[in-house]
Amino acid sequence: IRDRAEYKSAAEPFIMDSMSEYNREQLMAYIETAYGYAKEVVPELDSILENIMFNADEALNRKLVDSLIYETDIERVIRSEFGKRVRIVKFGGKANPVVATNWSKPYYKIAYVVADGSIVTGESGEYPLPVLGGRTLGSSTIERLFNKLEKDKSVKAVVLRVNSPGGSALASDIMWNAIRKTSLKKPVIVTMGSVAASGGYYISSAGSKVFADRTTLTGSIGVVNLKFVTKGMLEKLGINVQSVKIGKHALAHTSYEELNPEAYEIYYNEMRWYYRRFLKRVEEGRGLPADSVDKIGKGRIWSGEDGVKIGIVNENGGILEALDYAKKVSGVKKIEVCYQ
């Protein structure tokens, strides 16, 4: 079920045998933006694209990379880059080092929060399952964290790094509310990663200011809901599922029964409600008229570059630009990764 979201393509692999023209249109627009940006950075891109792959030495010769090192050489590079007065901290025994050039804790600070993964209700986590697994971004985790940040008087601004393709509508709304309440008391600067779309954009829209890279995949303002019906498959396997119920739509949410026209209409109306709520959140968070949000919504994805043009992103930039802006608006010169 897609409500006024012809560009919302998440369900297409399950309901269609070929790509829709809407999806083809938005994907072409996105990769053309990414290609244009890449051409600015790498003028000889066309000749590079003629090759399927490069080995490390060839990549160095073509100046696609600056140097060739092993992961164990990272600390040496960091020390040569930042000088002798540097402390390298390793979290949880992981190999990824964090550089701390400021050893003393400032009284006033800027909090840096990472919101990474598919959005779910409950706590954040990581599931090692193939295909369906991966990192999850939990509404309870983010809500608790932002409630703490809102009350912490030593935190003068928050930089929120969002890298999420979306997920649960309920979880997105819970996080939006917590982020929005904090942004009304202190600046919450959003910096989008490679993707901040659907629910990822939903929570980003609550920020005071939104930065995105020019090639960030964002937008996808729309709602999709899937219901798998397994009754036919079970029957072929010789499995006969029987049930008892009170209420004619008691099995509407199960995989044992297809939606009848009346149940479908109920589902559709709920989807319309969720979509209008999404528009209202973007309208409130970004200060855009609801009718204009609807025009740029409909599930369509946008590049970060186009996002600035249509108003869902404030500026193109990455983490460094977001941190610089946070320093400027908060007056705090020292940044500490105090929450993560």
XYZ file of C-alpha atoms in Angstrom:
340
model
C 0.000 0.000 0.000
C 1.494 3.329 -1.058
C -0.335 6.548 -0.341
C 0.462 9.309 -2.841
C 3.969 7.866 -2.895
C 4.536 6.685 -6.430
C 8.293 7.160 -5.936
C 8.395 5.016 -2.778
C 10.135 2.023 -4.306
C 10.810 -0.191 -1.280
C 7.848 -2.450 -2.078
C 8.539 -2.829 -5.809
C 10.639 -6.021 -5.563
C 7.676 -7.705 -3.849
C 4.823 -6.499 -6.058
C 6.371 -5.885 -9.511
C 8.569 -7.800 -11.940
C 10.286 -4.681 -13.324
C 11.320 -1.218 -12.199
C 8.639 1.460 -12.315
C 9.172 4.561 -14.435
C 8.951 6.682 -11.275
C 11.761 4.735 -9.643
C 13.882 4.857 -12.800
C 13.361 8.636 -12.974
C 14.461 9.298 -9.397
C 17.424 6.930 -9.556
C 18.694 8.517 -12.780
C 18.339 11.994 -11.275
C 20.295 10.891 -8.212
C 23.168 9.179 -10.038
C 23.467 12.080 -12.486
C 23.955 14.420 -9.524
C 26.519 12.058 -8.000
C 28.272 11.729 -11.365
C 28.406 15.511 -11.838
C 29.960 15.982 -8.409
C 32.461 13.189 -9.020
C 33.486 14.831 -12.323
C 34.294 18.046 -10.446
C 36.557 16.174 -8.050
C 38.040 13.742 -10.600
C 38.110 15.405 -14.071
C 39.398 12.214 -15.719
C 36.457 10.226 -14.346
C 35.184 9.106 -17.755
C 38.444 7.328 -18.595
C 38.495 5.764 -15.129
C 34.971 4.425 -15.578
C 36.096 2.540 -18.674
C 37.909 0.132 -16.351
C 36.042 -2.465 -14.328
C 38.430 -2.362 -11.378
C 41.857 -1.199 -10.205
C 44.463 -2.871 -8.079
C 46.071 -0.868 -5.300
C 49.186 0.100 -7.279
C 47.127 1.274 -10.250
C 44.868 3.314 -7.954
C 47.968 5.023 -6.539
C 49.385 5.703 -9.997
C 46.112 7.290 -11.078
C 46.088 9.374 -7.874
C 42.798 7.870 -6.735
C 44.404 7.335 -3.312
C 47.161 9.257 -1.525
C 49.137 6.306 -0.202
C 49.032 2.581 0.432
C 49.123 1.438 4.061
C 47.951 -1.403 6.257
C 45.434 -0.905 9.048
C 48.239 -1.366 11.561
C 49.907 1.759 10.113
C 46.988 4.043 11.037
C 48.393 5.090 14.409
C 51.685 6.067 12.794
C 49.850 8.212 10.236
C 47.765 9.852 12.965
C 50.837 10.743 15.002
C 52.608 12.175 11.981
C 49.506 14.218 11.111
C 48.643 15.561 14.572
C 52.097 15.699 16.189
C 53.446 14.154 19.366
C 50.877 15.609 21.750
C 48.101 13.237 20.844
C 46.333 10.533 22.817
C 44.799 7.595 20.980
C 41.845 5.935 22.702
C 40.489 2.552 21.642
C 36.888 1.709 22.526
C 35.892 -1.847 23.338
C 39.125 -3.295 21.997
C 38.253 -2.249 18.454
C 40.978 -1.278 16.042
C 39.404 2.036 15.081
C 41.254 4.741 17.054
C 39.729 7.985 18.257
C 42.053 10.965 18.420
C 41.783 13.231 21.462
C 43.817 16.402 21.091
C 42.152 17.984 24.144
C 42.925 16.031 27.304
C 41.024 18.099 29.857
C 37.244 18.064 30.075
C 35.689 21.447 29.281
C 32.814 22.646 31.443
C 30.790 23.557 28.379
C 30.736 21.135 25.497
C 29.170 20.153 22.210
C 27.722 16.651 22.191
C 28.297 14.473 19.146
C 25.671 11.758 18.636
C 25.729 9.031 15.997
C 22.356 7.745 14.750
C 23.265 4.820 12.518
C 21.147 1.895 11.331
C 17.633 0.820 10.436
C 15.027 2.403 12.684
C 13.235 0.123 15.168
C 11.257 0.501 18.373
C 13.163 -0.331 21.558
C 16.908 -0.325 22.057
C 19.647 0.065 19.461
C 21.572 -3.061 18.619
C 23.269 -5.119 15.960
C 21.986 -8.350 14.480
C 24.524 -10.634 12.750
C 21.952 -12.255 10.454
C 22.808 -12.348 6.722
C 20.725 -10.049 4.463
C 18.197 -9.201 7.195
C 20.784 -8.370 9.847
C 22.804 -5.243 10.511
C 22.844 -2.281 12.860
C 19.577 -0.964 14.266
C 18.723 2.472 15.628
C 16.357 2.135 18.574
C 13.755 4.722 19.551
C 14.189 4.075 23.295
C 17.958 4.581 23.070
C 17.698 7.883 21.185
C 14.765 9.158 23.246
C 16.598 8.504 26.517
C 19.782 10.074 25.181
C 18.127 13.271 23.950
C 16.093 13.635 27.124
C 19.429 13.629 28.944
C 20.998 16.087 26.518
C 18.026 18.425 26.823
C 18.514 18.673 30.599
C 22.335 18.755 30.607
C 23.233 22.421 31.088
C 26.878 21.796 30.221
C 25.859 20.751 26.685
C 25.402 23.921 24.641
C 24.778 22.267 21.269
C 24.316 18.818 19.753
C 25.707 17.554 16.459
C 23.616 14.606 15.268
C 25.135 12.362 12.613
C 22.336 10.510 10.788
C 23.030 7.532 8.575
C 19.769 5.615 8.230
C 17.502 4.328 5.438
C 14.469 4.495 7.732
C 12.270 1.811 9.241
C 9.483 1.930 11.795
C 7.151 4.944 11.505
C 6.317 4.797 15.216
C 9.982 4.676 16.237
C 10.778 7.570 13.880
C 8.071 9.706 15.454
C 9.257 8.936 18.988
C 12.793 10.003 18.051
C 11.538 13.082 16.173
C 9.722 14.239 19.299
C 12.778 13.827 21.548
C 15.120 15.546 19.064
C 12.642 18.354 18.442
C 12.190 19.081 22.157
C 15.958 19.351 22.540
C 16.290 21.591 19.462
C 13.809 24.052 20.982
C 16.191 24.550 23.925
C 19.612 24.336 22.264
C 20.915 23.972 18.692
C 20.734 20.476 17.248
C 22.838 20.418 14.087
C 22.135 17.471 11.801
C 24.832 16.135 9.508
C 23.657 13.479 7.058
C 25.847 10.572 6.046
C 25.572 8.584 2.833
C 21.851 8.017 3.383
C 19.268 9.756 5.551
C 16.008 8.869 3.847
C 12.448 8.018 4.828
C 12.628 7.607 8.634
C 16.219 8.828 8.445
C 14.938 12.119 7.038
C 11.956 12.084 9.401
C 14.256 12.368 12.444
C 16.643 14.750 10.643
C 13.844 17.230 9.989
C 13.613 17.874 13.746
C 17.041 19.523 13.812
C 17.769 23.241 14.035
C 19.874 23.074 10.881
C 20.521 20.269 8.402
C 23.782 19.648 6.548
C 24.094 17.000 3.830
C 26.843 16.021 1.445
C 26.039 16.746 -2.181
C 25.732 13.013 -2.855
C 23.760 12.131 0.281
C 20.649 10.112 -0.550
C 17.816 11.759 1.353
C 14.122 12.619 1.179
C 11.834 9.638 0.482
C 9.042 11.446 2.320
C 6.389 8.767 2.088
C 5.068 5.640 3.734
C 4.937 2.026 2.620
C 3.487 -1.013 4.364
C 3.842 -4.660 3.375
C 1.787 -7.694 4.281
C 3.023 -11.143 3.273
C 0.346 -13.771 2.718
C 1.778 -17.273 3.187
C -1.470 -19.250 3.136
C -0.917 -20.621 -0.398
C 2.679 -21.616 0.332
C 1.669 -23.408 3.525
C -1.069 -25.290 1.716
C 1.448 -26.512 -0.885
C 3.617 -27.782 1.962
C 0.655 -29.656 3.385
C 0.312 -27.328 6.359
C -3.299 -26.513 7.167
C -3.654 -23.430 9.365
C -6.954 -23.008 11.167
C -8.029 -20.267 13.517
C -10.824 -18.912 15.636
C -11.567 -15.215 15.881
C -13.846 -12.542 17.203
C -14.257 -9.608 14.826
C -14.266 -9.843 11.054
C -10.830 -8.225 10.709
C -9.126 -10.109 13.545
C -6.751 -11.849 11.114
C -6.080 -8.810 8.927
C -2.561 -8.389 10.339
C -1.623 -12.055 10.007
C -0.095 -13.853 7.042
C -2.966 -16.358 6.990
C -5.562 -14.147 5.361
C -5.615 -11.768 2.409
C -7.055 -8.294 2.850
C -10.651 -8.017 1.691
C -11.737 -4.694 0.118
C -13.032 -3.335 3.420
C -9.837 -4.218 5.310
C -7.745 -2.788 2.474
C -9.603 0.514 2.775
C -8.875 0.587 6.509
C -5.174 -0.042 5.838
C -5.159 2.638 3.169
C -6.716 5.253 5.442
C -4.121 4.494 8.104
C -1.380 4.962 5.517
C -2.862 8.329 4.558
C -2.804 9.336 8.239
C 0.873 8.377 8.564
C 1.757 10.247 5.385
C -0.010 13.426 6.522
C 1.796 13.133 9.845
C 5.126 12.872 8.012
C 4.288 16.016 6.038
C 3.330 17.832 9.234
C 6.619 16.898 10.907
C 8.634 18.196 7.948
C 6.485 21.313 7.779
C 7.059 22.036 11.476
C 10.738 21.121 11.552
C 11.877 22.767 8.312
C 9.343 25.590 8.137
C 7.946 24.502 4.763
C 4.266 24.747 3.731
C 2.526 21.362 3.838
C 1.407 21.575 0.197
C 4.971 22.195 -0.981
C 6.245 19.272 1.124
C 3.648 17.055 -0.521
C 4.907 18.081 -3.975
C 8.508 17.156 -3.151
C 7.445 14.138 -1.108
C 5.507 11.220 -2.609
C 8.349 8.931 -1.588
C 10.862 10.502 -3.966
C 14.552 10.364 -3.124
C 16.757 13.423 -3.609
C 20.472 14.043 -3.579
C 21.859 16.338 -0.913
C 22.585 18.873 -3.641
C 18.985 18.874 -4.863
C 17.797 18.789 -1.253
C 19.187 22.305 -0.764
C 17.348 23.530 -3.853
C 13.973 22.229 -2.687
C 14.435 23.246 0.945
C 14.649 19.950 2.833
C 18.371 20.539 3.472
C 19.878 23.851 4.631
C 23.461 23.544 3.375
C 25.787 21.136 1.656
C 28.581 20.043 3.945
C 29.798 17.212 6.124
C 30.748 16.580 9.719
C 33.426 19.281 9.839
C 31.057 21.961 8.552
C 28.417 20.884 11.080
C 30.939 21.017 13.925
C 32.177 24.452 12.833
C 28.614 25.734 12.754
C 27.921 24.250 16.189
C 30.974 26.092 17.546
C 29.739 29.310 16.009
C 26.185 29.222 17.354
C 27.097 27.852 20.795
C 30.252 29.846 21.463
C 31.950 26.625 22.580
C 35.367 26.111 21.033
C 36.086 22.654 22.385
C 34.240 19.545 21.243
C 33.963 16.300 23.160
C 32.445 13.025 22.048
C 30.552 12.789 25.295
C 27.659 10.681 24.035
C 27.713 8.073 21.335
